[in-house]
Each structure stands twice: as C-alpha cells, then as structure tokens.
Amino acid sequence: MALFEIKTEISPTAAEAADHTLLEHGLENWSVLEDVIVKRAWLVGVFTEEAVATAEWVAVRALLAEAGVAFQHEAVRRSMGDADWRDSYKAHFHAWQFGRLHWVPVWERETFVLPAGDAVLWLDPGMAFGTGNHETTRLCVERLVELAADSARRGVEIAPKRVIDAGCGSGILALSAALLGYRDVAGFDNDPEAVRVSEENAALNGLAGQVKFRLGDLVTGFAEGPGDVVFANILANVLIQYARELTAAVAPGGTLILSGILAVEVEQVKAAFAAVAPEWRQESRTMGEWSDVLLVRP
C-alpha cells in the first residue's frame, strides 16, 4: 500500500505542546517523534491520500502555531511504501545502554561490539512506540535493570517472578525482562501492529515463544492473573482512569511502574493511586519533561 508522508522538524522544547495539541484535537494521523539523545524532534503525518494530507497539514500547522510550536524547516512531503515508512524510523533510533543491557537497532548488528558480560536487545521498532530513545521508555527500563540488580544483591531469584508489560509497544520492556533472567514474561497492547512488531522483535533476539504477546486492553489484558512486576507506559489520564485495574494486577509484594506521565501531571497520578492503594509505597523520578511513579504493594 502506498502512503503519503508530511514531515517537519520542530524545536524539542515544543514537543510537549505539539503532543498535547494533537491529542486535544484528535489528530490521529499525526505524531511527534523525539530523540532525547541528540535532542531533536519531528512532526510526522502519514496518510493514504495526498489530498487529505494537504488539507490536514493546513489545519494542523495553524493549530500548532497557535500553541506556540515553531517549525525549524519547511515540511517535506513524499510518497512511500510500507518499507519506506519502516525505514524512516532509522533516523530516530540510536543504540544506548543502562547497566549491563544495551538496546541496539538491528541494522547495526554487523558493526556493534558487545562488551564482555553484557547483554543486547536488537530492536526494529517499525511503527510501534518503544526504542528507548524517549524518556518515558528510558525511565521504565532503568527501573527494570535496578530491580533485577537489587534482587541479585539480596540473593533473591528473579526467574520465577512474573512480569507484565501493559501497552507493550515494540516489546522493549518485556524482552528486556527476559534478557535479565525473568522467565514468566507477557505483554499486551490494544494495537495489533504493536503485538506484531513485539513478536518480530522477540524472534530477532531468539526469544520467540519465551515472551507471550497478545492483543488486550487494561481490562482484558490481565485476565491470566497478577504480576510481580507490572509496567504501564501509557498516558497520565489513562493511568488515572484505570488505577483500580492496574493496582489489582499486582501480586502481594509486587511492583507497579507507571510512565508516560508529564512532570506537571505526576502529582495527580500519585494522588489517584494513593486514593485506591493508600498503603502502597510510592516514589517518583523525573527525566526531562517526563516522570514515572513506582509503587510497591505490601
């Protein structure tokens, strides 16, 4: 299928305003791509018809201008196939590391040198969210690595613990958990493309069948029971709406890690979860404009 893309670079400081504007006006054909490593951001729209793309570009440009979003360059327009769409993500994904884990684009497989004793997750994100180049994902994977390291220090075996990635995107969190030694790992997403990409990334890393990915939402996704580590990297308003479902999905003594939260929204999220789980321990950290919330069930 041929697609039509409109793409323009915006100031990284305007990415938050652009995200909010797109969400507020329901502009589902548009997205903001951020690379926190090189500190750049882009507005991208993908359409099946050129006429629709042109009309929407006029509208979205006006809305973003009202929101104070400045464009760095003139928009680039091009026709592309599915392969071109997937390849366009390569410009926004770079290898990175935290602890002994590395997250590396699969097209660097022939040249990447893995340090002795470290582990690598090869990723081809396609159209799914989750390369680790965004603060929301980095906050989650850093928590995951720290949880595994803390268990090792205390001599606690992590293999029997169950990990659930709610809104798995590219599968990066679930697959990282498997690399760290968790053996009961599952992920779900309400987007079939995300589930497909997650399964593809599992195969790339020799983890096909070891991590279970399926279609589901925050009601149906936890049908197989609670997890010892549960991730939900979504949006603050969705996390607040499903606070009861998310806390119910955590086993006694387990950990819930929330992300996708703007720093200005984190107190609202903490208050919402304190209301439904007042006895749970909470902590939070901020990276750039984004925050996470870690909750530990007694």
Tab-separated table of C-alpha atoms in Angstrom:
chain	number	residue	atom	x	y	z
A	1	MET	CA	0.000	0.000	0.000
A	2	ALA	CA	1.342	3.423	-0.940
A	3	LEU	CA	1.345	6.056	1.780
A	4	PHE	CA	1.911	9.781	1.791
A	5	GLU	CA	4.057	11.417	4.471
A	6	ILE	CA	4.437	15.006	5.639
A	7	LYS	CA	7.357	15.605	7.975
A	8	THR	CA	8.913	18.689	9.544
A	9	GLU	CA	11.387	19.287	12.331
A	10	ILE	CA	10.233	21.197	15.408
A	11	SER	CA	12.071	22.508	18.422
A	12	PRO	CA	12.480	19.755	21.059
A	13	THR	CA	11.222	22.228	23.660
A	14	ALA	CA	7.953	22.430	21.699
A	15	ALA	CA	7.396	18.667	21.531
A	16	GLU	CA	5.217	18.621	24.649
A	17	ALA	CA	2.945	21.391	23.333
A	18	ALA	CA	2.704	19.646	19.974
A	19	ASP	CA	1.790	16.327	21.634
A	20	HIS	CA	-0.939	17.981	23.694
A	21	THR	CA	-2.377	19.795	20.675
A	22	LEU	CA	-2.572	16.609	18.610
A	23	LEU	CA	-4.233	14.755	21.494
A	24	GLU	CA	-6.666	17.570	22.271
A	25	HIS	CA	-7.895	17.805	18.685
A	26	GLY	CA	-7.919	14.064	17.977
A	27	LEU	CA	-5.399	14.320	15.137
A	28	GLU	CA	-4.681	10.596	14.919
A	29	ASN	CA	-2.737	10.711	11.640
A	30	TRP	CA	-0.050	12.872	13.246
A	31	SER	CA	2.630	12.023	15.773
A	32	VAL	CA	5.640	13.653	17.399
A	33	LEU	CA	8.938	11.765	17.234
A	34	GLU	CA	11.608	12.704	19.766
A	35	ASP	CA	15.253	11.702	20.035
A	36	VAL	CA	16.373	12.628	23.542
A	37	ILE	CA	19.959	11.614	22.806
A	38	VAL	CA	20.557	14.158	20.039
A	39	LYS	CA	17.819	16.498	21.342
A	40	ARG	CA	15.741	16.772	18.160
A	41	ALA	CA	12.022	16.364	17.443
A	42	TRP	CA	9.834	15.969	14.369
A	43	LEU	CA	6.168	16.261	13.499
A	44	VAL	CA	5.089	13.451	11.155
A	45	GLY	CA	1.787	12.808	9.434
A	46	VAL	CA	1.016	9.689	7.381
A	47	PHE	CA	-1.979	9.421	5.058
A	48	THR	CA	-3.389	7.172	2.361
A	49	GLU	CA	-4.404	10.099	0.128
A	50	GLU	CA	-2.352	13.131	-0.852
A	51	ALA	CA	-5.375	15.461	-0.889
A	52	VAL	CA	-6.230	14.552	2.708
A	53	ALA	CA	-2.610	15.065	3.727
A	54	THR	CA	-2.544	18.544	2.208
A	55	ALA	CA	-5.806	19.581	3.866
A	56	GLU	CA	-4.755	18.263	7.279
A	57	TRP	CA	-1.348	19.938	7.026
A	58	VAL	CA	-3.011	23.331	6.606
A	59	ALA	CA	-5.174	22.696	9.659
A	60	VAL	CA	-2.503	21.227	11.930
A	61	ARG	CA	0.014	23.927	11.046
A	62	ALA	CA	-2.452	26.606	12.149
A	63	LEU	CA	-3.306	24.784	15.401
A	64	LEU	CA	0.333	24.267	16.307
A	65	ALA	CA	1.203	27.865	15.508
A	66	GLU	CA	-1.496	28.935	17.979
A	67	ALA	CA	0.121	26.633	20.552
A	68	GLY	CA	3.474	28.332	20.033
A	69	VAL	CA	5.126	25.491	18.106
A	70	ALA	CA	7.793	26.786	15.737
A	71	PHE	CA	8.859	24.797	12.679
A	72	GLN	CA	12.601	24.547	12.054
A	73	HIS	CA	12.296	23.927	8.304
A	74	GLU	CA	9.730	23.695	5.530
A	75	ALA	CA	7.739	20.461	5.619
A	76	VAL	CA	8.987	17.626	3.419
A	77	ARG	CA	6.331	15.698	1.505
A	78	ARG	CA	6.848	12.325	-0.122
A	79	SER	CA	5.087	9.195	-1.282
A	80	MET	CA	6.329	5.947	0.205
A	81	GLY	CA	5.602	2.270	0.536
A	82	ASP	CA	5.447	0.283	3.761
A	83	ALA	CA	9.180	-0.412	3.606
A	84	ASP	CA	9.947	3.308	3.311
A	85	TRP	CA	7.741	4.013	6.344
A	86	ARG	CA	9.633	1.495	8.432
A	87	ASP	CA	12.999	2.767	7.228
A	88	SER	CA	12.115	6.360	8.149
A	89	TYR	CA	12.354	5.361	11.840
A	90	LYS	CA	16.036	4.533	11.460
A	91	ALA	CA	16.923	8.228	11.644
A	92	HIS	CA	15.396	8.433	15.133
A	93	PHE	CA	16.764	5.319	16.817
A	94	HIS	CA	20.284	5.077	18.232
A	95	ALA	CA	21.998	2.452	20.368
A	96	TRP	CA	22.042	3.142	24.104
A	97	GLN	CA	22.915	1.387	27.353
A	98	PHE	CA	21.966	1.221	31.019
A	99	GLY	CA	23.843	-1.087	33.365
A	100	ARG	CA	24.806	-4.254	31.528
A	101	LEU	CA	21.977	-4.050	28.988
A	102	HIS	CA	22.257	-2.483	25.541
A	103	TRP	CA	19.378	-1.592	23.207
A	104	VAL	CA	20.636	-1.538	19.627
A	105	PRO	CA	18.908	-1.141	16.230
A	106	VAL	CA	19.067	-4.380	14.285
A	107	TRP	CA	20.641	-2.654	11.275
A	108	GLU	CA	23.775	-2.135	13.425
A	109	ARG	CA	24.082	-5.850	14.169
A	110	GLU	CA	27.126	-6.352	11.928
A	111	THR	CA	29.121	-3.489	13.449
A	112	PHE	CA	28.084	-3.355	17.115
A	113	VAL	CA	30.667	-4.684	19.596
A	114	LEU	CA	29.106	-6.065	22.802
A	115	PRO	CA	31.297	-5.711	25.916
A	116	ALA	CA	32.083	-8.962	27.706
A	117	GLY	CA	29.458	-9.903	30.271
A	118	ASP	CA	26.819	-7.559	28.835
A	119	ALA	CA	23.563	-8.422	27.053
A	120	VAL	CA	21.997	-6.826	23.982
A	121	LEU	CA	18.434	-6.462	22.767
A	122	TRP	CA	18.196	-5.978	18.988
A	123	LEU	CA	15.230	-3.826	18.011
A	124	ASP	CA	13.380	-2.993	14.820
A	125	PRO	CA	10.583	-0.745	16.099
A	126	GLY	CA	8.694	-0.376	12.829
A	127	MET	CA	5.544	1.638	13.502
A	128	ALA	CA	5.362	0.758	17.204
A	129	PHE	CA	6.385	3.037	20.057
A	130	GLY	CA	9.389	1.985	22.111
A	131	THR	CA	13.059	2.273	21.157
A	132	GLY	CA	14.314	3.599	24.467
A	133	ASN	CA	15.191	6.935	22.852
A	134	HIS	CA	12.224	8.541	24.627
A	135	GLU	CA	12.368	9.477	28.311
A	136	THR	CA	9.194	7.546	29.144
A	137	THR	CA	10.722	4.263	27.963
A	138	ARG	CA	14.127	5.005	29.492
A	139	LEU	CA	12.535	5.609	32.894
A	140	CYS	CA	10.922	2.160	32.707
A	141	VAL	CA	13.939	0.180	31.546
A	142	GLU	CA	16.159	1.831	34.147
A	143	ARG	CA	13.691	0.784	36.851
A	144	LEU	CA	13.702	-2.750	35.456
A	145	VAL	CA	17.507	-3.024	35.465
A	146	GLU	CA	17.646	-1.628	39.000
A	147	LEU	CA	15.017	-4.093	40.245
A	148	ALA	CA	16.995	-7.031	38.841
A	149	ALA	CA	20.269	-5.707	40.280
A	150	ASP	CA	18.679	-5.194	43.699
A	151	SER	CA	17.350	-8.755	43.682
A	152	ALA	CA	20.830	-10.039	42.817
A	153	ARG	CA	22.365	-8.100	45.710
A	154	ARG	CA	19.800	-9.597	48.101
A	155	GLY	CA	20.209	-13.086	46.688
A	156	VAL	CA	16.578	-13.211	45.506
A	157	GLU	CA	15.889	-15.387	42.464
A	158	ILE	CA	14.009	-13.422	39.769
A	159	ALA	CA	13.301	-16.270	37.330
A	160	PRO	CA	10.004	-17.356	38.985
A	161	LYS	CA	8.668	-13.794	39.143
A	162	ARG	CA	6.029	-12.775	36.621
A	163	VAL	CA	6.448	-9.615	34.513
A	164	ILE	CA	3.547	-7.988	32.631
A	165	ASP	CA	4.036	-5.158	30.135
A	166	ALA	CA	0.716	-3.349	29.681
A	167	GLY	CA	0.832	-1.454	26.387
A	168	CYS	CA	3.901	-3.295	25.098
A	169	GLY	CA	4.607	-1.094	22.032
A	170	SER	CA	7.714	-2.611	20.419
A	171	GLY	CA	8.101	-5.162	23.224
A	172	ILE	CA	11.217	-3.481	24.616
A	173	LEU	CA	10.274	-3.815	28.300
A	174	ALA	CA	9.062	-7.411	28.163
A	175	LEU	CA	12.025	-8.547	26.067
A	176	SER	CA	14.473	-6.696	28.319
A	177	ALA	CA	12.971	-8.521	31.301
A	178	ALA	CA	13.590	-11.853	29.560
A	179	LEU	CA	17.224	-10.912	28.908
A	180	LEU	CA	17.671	-10.038	32.575
A	181	GLY	CA	16.555	-13.508	33.630
A	182	TYR	CA	12.800	-13.259	34.192
A	183	ARG	CA	11.200	-16.379	32.720
A	184	ASP	CA	7.469	-15.688	33.053
A	185	VAL	CA	7.031	-12.595	30.882
A	186	ALA	CA	3.960	-11.366	28.991
A	187	GLY	CA	2.971	-8.208	27.141
A	188	PHE	CA	-0.232	-6.931	25.610
A	189	ASP	CA	-1.340	-3.966	23.543
A	190	ASN	CA	-4.626	-2.787	22.051
A	191	ASP	CA	-2.851	-2.161	18.713
A	192	PRO	CA	-2.407	-5.279	16.542
A	193	GLU	CA	0.626	-3.676	14.856
A	194	ALA	CA	2.362	-3.337	18.232
A	195	VAL	CA	1.744	-7.012	19.002
A	196	ARG	CA	3.112	-7.999	15.580
A	197	VAL	CA	6.237	-5.854	15.989
A	198	SER	CA	6.801	-7.192	19.519
A	199	GLU	CA	6.669	-10.770	18.236
A	200	GLU	CA	9.028	-9.845	15.408
A	201	ASN	CA	11.499	-8.340	17.889
A	202	ALA	CA	11.230	-11.475	20.040
A	203	ALA	CA	12.230	-13.576	17.013
A	204	LEU	CA	15.141	-11.225	16.256
A	205	ASN	CA	16.528	-11.950	19.716
A	206	GLY	CA	15.926	-15.682	19.824
A	207	LEU	CA	13.082	-15.166	22.318
A	208	ALA	CA	10.150	-16.303	20.165
A	209	GLY	CA	7.696	-18.178	22.350
A	210	GLN	CA	9.540	-17.265	25.551
A	211	VAL	CA	7.642	-13.974	25.886
A	212	LYS	CA	3.894	-14.070	25.296
A	213	PHE	CA	2.441	-11.110	23.406
A	214	ARG	CA	-1.261	-10.709	22.732
A	215	LEU	CA	-3.992	-8.229	21.915
A	216	GLY	CA	-5.644	-6.743	25.013
A	217	ASP	CA	-6.542	-3.622	26.962
A	218	LEU	CA	-6.309	-2.607	30.613
A	219	VAL	CA	-9.413	-4.666	31.409
A	220	THR	CA	-8.837	-7.833	29.374
A	221	GLY	CA	-5.035	-7.800	29.402
A	222	PHE	CA	-4.686	-9.007	32.990
A	223	ALA	CA	-7.063	-11.955	32.627
A	224	GLU	CA	-4.307	-14.504	33.312
A	225	GLY	CA	-3.648	-13.136	36.781
A	226	PRO	CA	-1.416	-10.638	38.576
A	227	GLY	CA	2.263	-9.908	38.019
A	228	ASP	CA	5.202	-9.388	40.371
A	229	VAL	CA	6.413	-6.552	38.133
A	230	VAL	CA	3.812	-4.657	36.104
A	231	PHE	CA	4.650	-1.878	33.628
A	232	ALA	CA	2.186	0.640	32.216
A	233	ASN	CA	3.896	3.211	29.987
A	234	ILE	CA	0.783	4.899	28.631
A	235	LEU	CA	-0.659	8.383	29.371
A	236	ALA	CA	-1.426	10.057	32.689
A	237	ASN	CA	-5.178	10.361	32.092
A	238	VAL	CA	-5.430	6.684	31.141
A	239	LEU	CA	-3.390	5.603	34.168
A	240	ILE	CA	-5.670	7.619	36.449
A	241	GLN	CA	-8.812	6.196	34.825
A	242	TYR	CA	-7.609	2.608	35.301
A	243	ALA	CA	-5.900	2.977	38.681
A	244	ARG	CA	-8.029	0.232	40.252
A	245	GLU	CA	-7.418	-2.235	37.422
A	246	LEU	CA	-3.669	-1.579	37.473
A	247	THR	CA	-3.275	-1.976	41.225
A	248	ALA	CA	-5.399	-5.130	41.162
A	249	ALA	CA	-2.978	-6.570	38.577
A	250	VAL	CA	-0.034	-6.534	41.038
A	251	ALA	CA	0.696	-9.529	43.254
A	252	PRO	CA	1.362	-9.042	47.002
A	253	GLY	CA	4.886	-7.692	47.439
A	254	GLY	CA	4.975	-6.760	43.761
A	255	THR	CA	5.954	-3.559	41.959
A	256	LEU	CA	3.923	-1.335	39.626
A	257	ILE	CA	5.863	1.022	37.357
A	258	LEU	CA	3.916	3.804	35.659
A	259	SER	CA	5.286	6.058	32.923
A	260	GLY	CA	4.100	8.254	30.068
A	261	ILE	CA	3.486	10.971	32.666
A	262	LEU	CA	4.388	14.600	32.100
A	263	ALA	CA	6.248	16.055	35.081
A	264	VAL	CA	3.431	18.568	35.599
A	265	GLU	CA	0.949	15.665	35.898
A	266	VAL	CA	2.843	13.388	38.260
A	267	GLU	CA	1.233	14.656	41.477
A	268	GLN	CA	-2.220	13.967	40.021
A	269	VAL	CA	-1.204	10.417	39.183
A	270	LYS	CA	0.320	9.843	42.628
A	271	ALA	CA	-2.823	11.170	44.305
A	272	ALA	CA	-5.101	8.955	42.198
A	273	PHE	CA	-3.153	5.821	43.087
A	274	ALA	CA	-2.837	6.808	46.743
A	275	ALA	CA	-6.623	7.018	46.838
A	276	VAL	CA	-7.094	3.414	45.664
A	277	ALA	CA	-3.965	1.935	47.299
A	278	PRO	CA	-3.128	4.125	50.326
A	279	GLU	CA	-0.864	1.547	51.960
A	280	TRP	CA	1.434	1.181	48.911
A	281	ARG	CA	4.881	2.819	48.973
A	282	GLN	CA	5.392	5.414	46.235
A	283	GLU	CA	8.419	7.057	44.691
A	284	SER	CA	8.959	9.075	41.535
A	285	ARG	CA	11.761	10.403	39.368
A	286	THR	CA	11.878	12.901	36.514
A	287	MET	CA	13.807	12.844	33.247
A	288	GLY	CA	13.451	15.928	31.086
A	289	GLU	CA	9.752	16.800	30.887
A	290	TRP	CA	8.597	13.320	31.915
A	291	SER	CA	8.180	11.440	35.198
A	292	ASP	CA	7.489	7.935	36.398
A	293	VAL	CA	5.783	6.593	39.510
A	294	LEU	CA	6.946	3.393	41.189
A	295	LEU	CA	4.531	1.755	43.617
A	296	VAL	CA	5.292	-1.231	45.852
A	297	ARG	CA	2.443	-3.353	47.181
A	298	PRO	CA	2.854	-4.570	50.795
